[in-house]
Short mmCIF file of N, CA and C in Angstrom, two decimals:
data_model
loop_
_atom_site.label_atom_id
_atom_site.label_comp_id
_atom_site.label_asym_id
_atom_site.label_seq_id
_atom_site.Cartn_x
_atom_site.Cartn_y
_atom_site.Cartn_z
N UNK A 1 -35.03 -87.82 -2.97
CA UNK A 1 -36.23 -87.03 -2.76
C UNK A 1 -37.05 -87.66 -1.66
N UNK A 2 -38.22 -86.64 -1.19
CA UNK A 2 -38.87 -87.17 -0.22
C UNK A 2 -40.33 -88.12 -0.66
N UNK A 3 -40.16 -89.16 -0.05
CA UNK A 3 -41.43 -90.34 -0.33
C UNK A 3 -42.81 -89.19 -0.68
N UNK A 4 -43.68 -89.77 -0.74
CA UNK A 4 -45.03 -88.83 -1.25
C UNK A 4 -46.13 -90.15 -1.39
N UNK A 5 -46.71 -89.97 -0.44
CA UNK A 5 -48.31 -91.03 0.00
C UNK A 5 -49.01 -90.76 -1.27
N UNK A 6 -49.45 -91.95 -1.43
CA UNK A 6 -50.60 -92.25 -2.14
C UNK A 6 -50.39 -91.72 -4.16
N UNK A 7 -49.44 -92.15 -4.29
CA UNK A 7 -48.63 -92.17 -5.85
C UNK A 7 -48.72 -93.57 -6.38
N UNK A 8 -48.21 -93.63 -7.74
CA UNK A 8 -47.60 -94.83 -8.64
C UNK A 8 -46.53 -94.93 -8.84
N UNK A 9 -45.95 -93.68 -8.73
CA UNK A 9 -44.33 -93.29 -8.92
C UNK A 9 -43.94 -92.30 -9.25
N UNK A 10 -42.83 -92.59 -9.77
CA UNK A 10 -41.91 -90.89 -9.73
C UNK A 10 -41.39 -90.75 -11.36
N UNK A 11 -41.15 -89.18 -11.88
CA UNK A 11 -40.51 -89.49 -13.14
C UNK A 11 -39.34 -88.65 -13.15
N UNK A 12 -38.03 -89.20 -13.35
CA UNK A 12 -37.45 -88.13 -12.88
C UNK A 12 -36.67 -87.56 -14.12
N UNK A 13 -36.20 -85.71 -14.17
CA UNK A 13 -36.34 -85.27 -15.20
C UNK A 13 -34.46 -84.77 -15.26
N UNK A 14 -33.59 -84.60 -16.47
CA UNK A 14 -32.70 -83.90 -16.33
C UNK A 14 -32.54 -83.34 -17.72
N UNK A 15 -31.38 -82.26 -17.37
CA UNK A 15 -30.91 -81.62 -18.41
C UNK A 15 -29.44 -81.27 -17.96
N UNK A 16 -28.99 -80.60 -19.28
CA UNK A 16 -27.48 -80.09 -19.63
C UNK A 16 -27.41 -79.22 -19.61
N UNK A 17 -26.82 -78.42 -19.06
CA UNK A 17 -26.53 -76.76 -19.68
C UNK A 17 -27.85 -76.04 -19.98
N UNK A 18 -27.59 -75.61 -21.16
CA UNK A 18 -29.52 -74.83 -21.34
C UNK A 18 -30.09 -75.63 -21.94
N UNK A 19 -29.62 -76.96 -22.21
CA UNK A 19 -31.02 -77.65 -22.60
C UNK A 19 -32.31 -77.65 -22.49
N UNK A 20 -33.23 -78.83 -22.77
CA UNK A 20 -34.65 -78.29 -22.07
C UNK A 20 -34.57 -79.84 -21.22
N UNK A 21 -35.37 -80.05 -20.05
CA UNK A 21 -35.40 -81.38 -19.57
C UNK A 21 -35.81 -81.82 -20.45
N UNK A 22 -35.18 -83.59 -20.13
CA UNK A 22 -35.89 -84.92 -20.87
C UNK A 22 -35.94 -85.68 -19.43
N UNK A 23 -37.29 -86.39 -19.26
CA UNK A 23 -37.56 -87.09 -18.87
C UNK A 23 -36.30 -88.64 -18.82
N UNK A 24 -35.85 -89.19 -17.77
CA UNK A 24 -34.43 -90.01 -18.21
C UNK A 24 -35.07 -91.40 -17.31
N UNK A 25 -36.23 -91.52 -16.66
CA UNK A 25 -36.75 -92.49 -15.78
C UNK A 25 -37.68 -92.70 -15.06
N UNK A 26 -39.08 -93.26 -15.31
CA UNK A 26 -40.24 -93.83 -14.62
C UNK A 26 -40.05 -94.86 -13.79
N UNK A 27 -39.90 -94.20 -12.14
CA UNK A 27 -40.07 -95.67 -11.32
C UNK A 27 -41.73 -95.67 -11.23
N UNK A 28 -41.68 -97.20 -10.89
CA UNK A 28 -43.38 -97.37 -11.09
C UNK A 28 -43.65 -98.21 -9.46
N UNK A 29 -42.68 -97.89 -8.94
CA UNK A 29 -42.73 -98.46 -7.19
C UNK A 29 -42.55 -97.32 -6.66
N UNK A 30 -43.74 -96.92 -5.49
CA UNK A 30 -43.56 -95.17 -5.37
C UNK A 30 -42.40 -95.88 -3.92
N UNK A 31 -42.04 -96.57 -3.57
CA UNK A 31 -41.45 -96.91 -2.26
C UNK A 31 -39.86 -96.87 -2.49
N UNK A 32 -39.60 -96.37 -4.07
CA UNK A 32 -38.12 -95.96 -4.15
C UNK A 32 -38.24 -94.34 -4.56
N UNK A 33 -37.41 -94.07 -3.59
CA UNK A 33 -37.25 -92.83 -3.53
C UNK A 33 -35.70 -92.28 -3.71
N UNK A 34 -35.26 -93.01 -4.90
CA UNK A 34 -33.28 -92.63 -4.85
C UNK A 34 -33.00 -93.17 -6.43
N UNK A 35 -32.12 -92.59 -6.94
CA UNK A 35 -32.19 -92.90 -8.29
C UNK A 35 -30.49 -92.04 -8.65
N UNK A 36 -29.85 -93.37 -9.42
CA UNK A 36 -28.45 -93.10 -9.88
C UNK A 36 -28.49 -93.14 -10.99
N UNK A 37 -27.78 -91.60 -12.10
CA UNK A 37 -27.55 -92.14 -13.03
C UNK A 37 -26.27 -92.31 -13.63
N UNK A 38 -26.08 -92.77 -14.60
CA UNK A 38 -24.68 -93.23 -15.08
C UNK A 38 -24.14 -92.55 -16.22
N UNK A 39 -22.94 -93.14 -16.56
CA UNK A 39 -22.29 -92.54 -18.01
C UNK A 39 -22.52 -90.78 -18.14
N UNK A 40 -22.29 -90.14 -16.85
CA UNK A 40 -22.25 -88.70 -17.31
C UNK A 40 -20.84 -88.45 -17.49
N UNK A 41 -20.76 -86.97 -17.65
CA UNK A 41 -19.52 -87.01 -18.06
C UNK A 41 -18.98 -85.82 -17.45
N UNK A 42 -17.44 -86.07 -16.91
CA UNK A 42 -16.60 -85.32 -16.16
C UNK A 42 -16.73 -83.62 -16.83
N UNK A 43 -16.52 -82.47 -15.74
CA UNK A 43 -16.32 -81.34 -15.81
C UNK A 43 -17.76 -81.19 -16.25
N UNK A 44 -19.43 -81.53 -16.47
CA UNK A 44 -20.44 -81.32 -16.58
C UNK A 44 -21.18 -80.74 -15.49
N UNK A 45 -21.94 -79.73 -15.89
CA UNK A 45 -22.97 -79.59 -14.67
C UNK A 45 -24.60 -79.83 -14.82
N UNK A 46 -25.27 -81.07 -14.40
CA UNK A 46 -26.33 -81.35 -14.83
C UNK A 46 -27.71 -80.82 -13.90
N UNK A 47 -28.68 -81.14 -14.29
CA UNK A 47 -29.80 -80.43 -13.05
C UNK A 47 -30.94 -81.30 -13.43
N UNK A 48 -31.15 -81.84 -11.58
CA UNK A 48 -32.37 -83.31 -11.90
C UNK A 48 -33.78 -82.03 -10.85
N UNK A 49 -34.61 -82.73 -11.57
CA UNK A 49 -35.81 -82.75 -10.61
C UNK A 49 -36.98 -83.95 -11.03
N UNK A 50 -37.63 -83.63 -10.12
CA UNK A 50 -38.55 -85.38 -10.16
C UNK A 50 -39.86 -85.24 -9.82
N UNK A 51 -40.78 -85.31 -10.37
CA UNK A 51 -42.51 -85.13 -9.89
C UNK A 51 -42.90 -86.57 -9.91
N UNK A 52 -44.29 -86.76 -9.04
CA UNK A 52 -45.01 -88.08 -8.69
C UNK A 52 -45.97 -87.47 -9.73
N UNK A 53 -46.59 -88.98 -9.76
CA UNK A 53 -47.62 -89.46 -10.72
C UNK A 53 -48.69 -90.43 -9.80
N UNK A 54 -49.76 -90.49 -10.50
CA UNK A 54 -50.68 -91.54 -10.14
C UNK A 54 -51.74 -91.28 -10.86
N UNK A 55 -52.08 -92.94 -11.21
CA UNK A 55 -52.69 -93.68 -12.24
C UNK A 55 -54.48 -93.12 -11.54
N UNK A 56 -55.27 -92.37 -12.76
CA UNK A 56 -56.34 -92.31 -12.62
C UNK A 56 -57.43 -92.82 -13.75
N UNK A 57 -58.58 -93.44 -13.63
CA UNK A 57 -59.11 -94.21 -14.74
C UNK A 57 -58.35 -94.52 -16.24
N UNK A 58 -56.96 -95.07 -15.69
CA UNK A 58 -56.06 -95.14 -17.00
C UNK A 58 -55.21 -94.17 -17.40
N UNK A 59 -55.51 -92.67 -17.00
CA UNK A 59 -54.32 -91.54 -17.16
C UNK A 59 -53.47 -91.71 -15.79
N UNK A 60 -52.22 -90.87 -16.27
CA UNK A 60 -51.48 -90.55 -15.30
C UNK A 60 -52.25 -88.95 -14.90
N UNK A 61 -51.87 -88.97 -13.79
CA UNK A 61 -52.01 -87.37 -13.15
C UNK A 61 -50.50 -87.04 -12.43
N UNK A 62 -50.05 -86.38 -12.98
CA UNK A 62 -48.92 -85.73 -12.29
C UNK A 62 -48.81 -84.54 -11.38
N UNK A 63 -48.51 -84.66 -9.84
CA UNK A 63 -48.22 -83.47 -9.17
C UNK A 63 -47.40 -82.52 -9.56
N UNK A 64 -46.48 -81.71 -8.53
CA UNK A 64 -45.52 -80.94 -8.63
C UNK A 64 -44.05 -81.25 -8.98
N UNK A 65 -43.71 -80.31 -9.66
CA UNK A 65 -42.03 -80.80 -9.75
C UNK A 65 -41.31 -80.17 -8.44
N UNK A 66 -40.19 -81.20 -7.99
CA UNK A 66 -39.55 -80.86 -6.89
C UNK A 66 -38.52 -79.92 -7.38
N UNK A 67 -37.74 -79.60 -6.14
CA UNK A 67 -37.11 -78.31 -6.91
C UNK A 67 -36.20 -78.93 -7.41
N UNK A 68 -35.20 -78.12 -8.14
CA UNK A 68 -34.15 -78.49 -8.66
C UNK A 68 -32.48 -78.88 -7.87
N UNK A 69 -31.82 -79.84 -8.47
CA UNK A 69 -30.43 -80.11 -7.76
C UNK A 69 -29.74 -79.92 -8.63
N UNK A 70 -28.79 -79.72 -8.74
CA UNK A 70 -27.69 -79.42 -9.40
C UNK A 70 -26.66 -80.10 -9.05
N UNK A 71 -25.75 -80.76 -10.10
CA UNK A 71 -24.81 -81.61 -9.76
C UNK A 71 -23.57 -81.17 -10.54
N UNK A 72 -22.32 -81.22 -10.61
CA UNK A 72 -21.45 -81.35 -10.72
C UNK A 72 -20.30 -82.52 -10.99
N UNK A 73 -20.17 -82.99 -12.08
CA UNK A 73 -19.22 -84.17 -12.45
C UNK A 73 -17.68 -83.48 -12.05
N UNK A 74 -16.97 -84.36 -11.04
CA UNK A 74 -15.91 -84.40 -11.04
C UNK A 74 -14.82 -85.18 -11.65
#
């Protein structure tokens, strides 16, 4: 995804099939912008998207969700 000024970080979201997203990872360094995940599983088709955050008097505030990717386990 693309960097985004003035954040805390990113959370990035996936799901299965018709699942509903789960949240799978809080980076808390907004200066990574790339994220692998593991142990999926062959012939799956999963779908990530990822919104920024930043820390306001102790809450998070979360922007927009980016769009969606779609992946494919081979």
């Amino acid at each position: 995804w693309k960097k985004v000024e003035n954040v805390g970080g990113y959370v990035i979201y996936m799901k299965l099939g018709k699942e509903k997203y789960k949240a799978v990872k809080t980076i808390t360094n907004e200066k990574i912008v790339s994220y692998t995940k593991k142990n999926l599983k062959k012939g799956k088709i999963y779908y990530f998207k990822v919104r920024a955050y930043r820390k306001v008097n102790g809450q998070k505030i979360y922007g927009n969700y980016s769009g969606v990717k779609k992946v494919k386990i081979k």
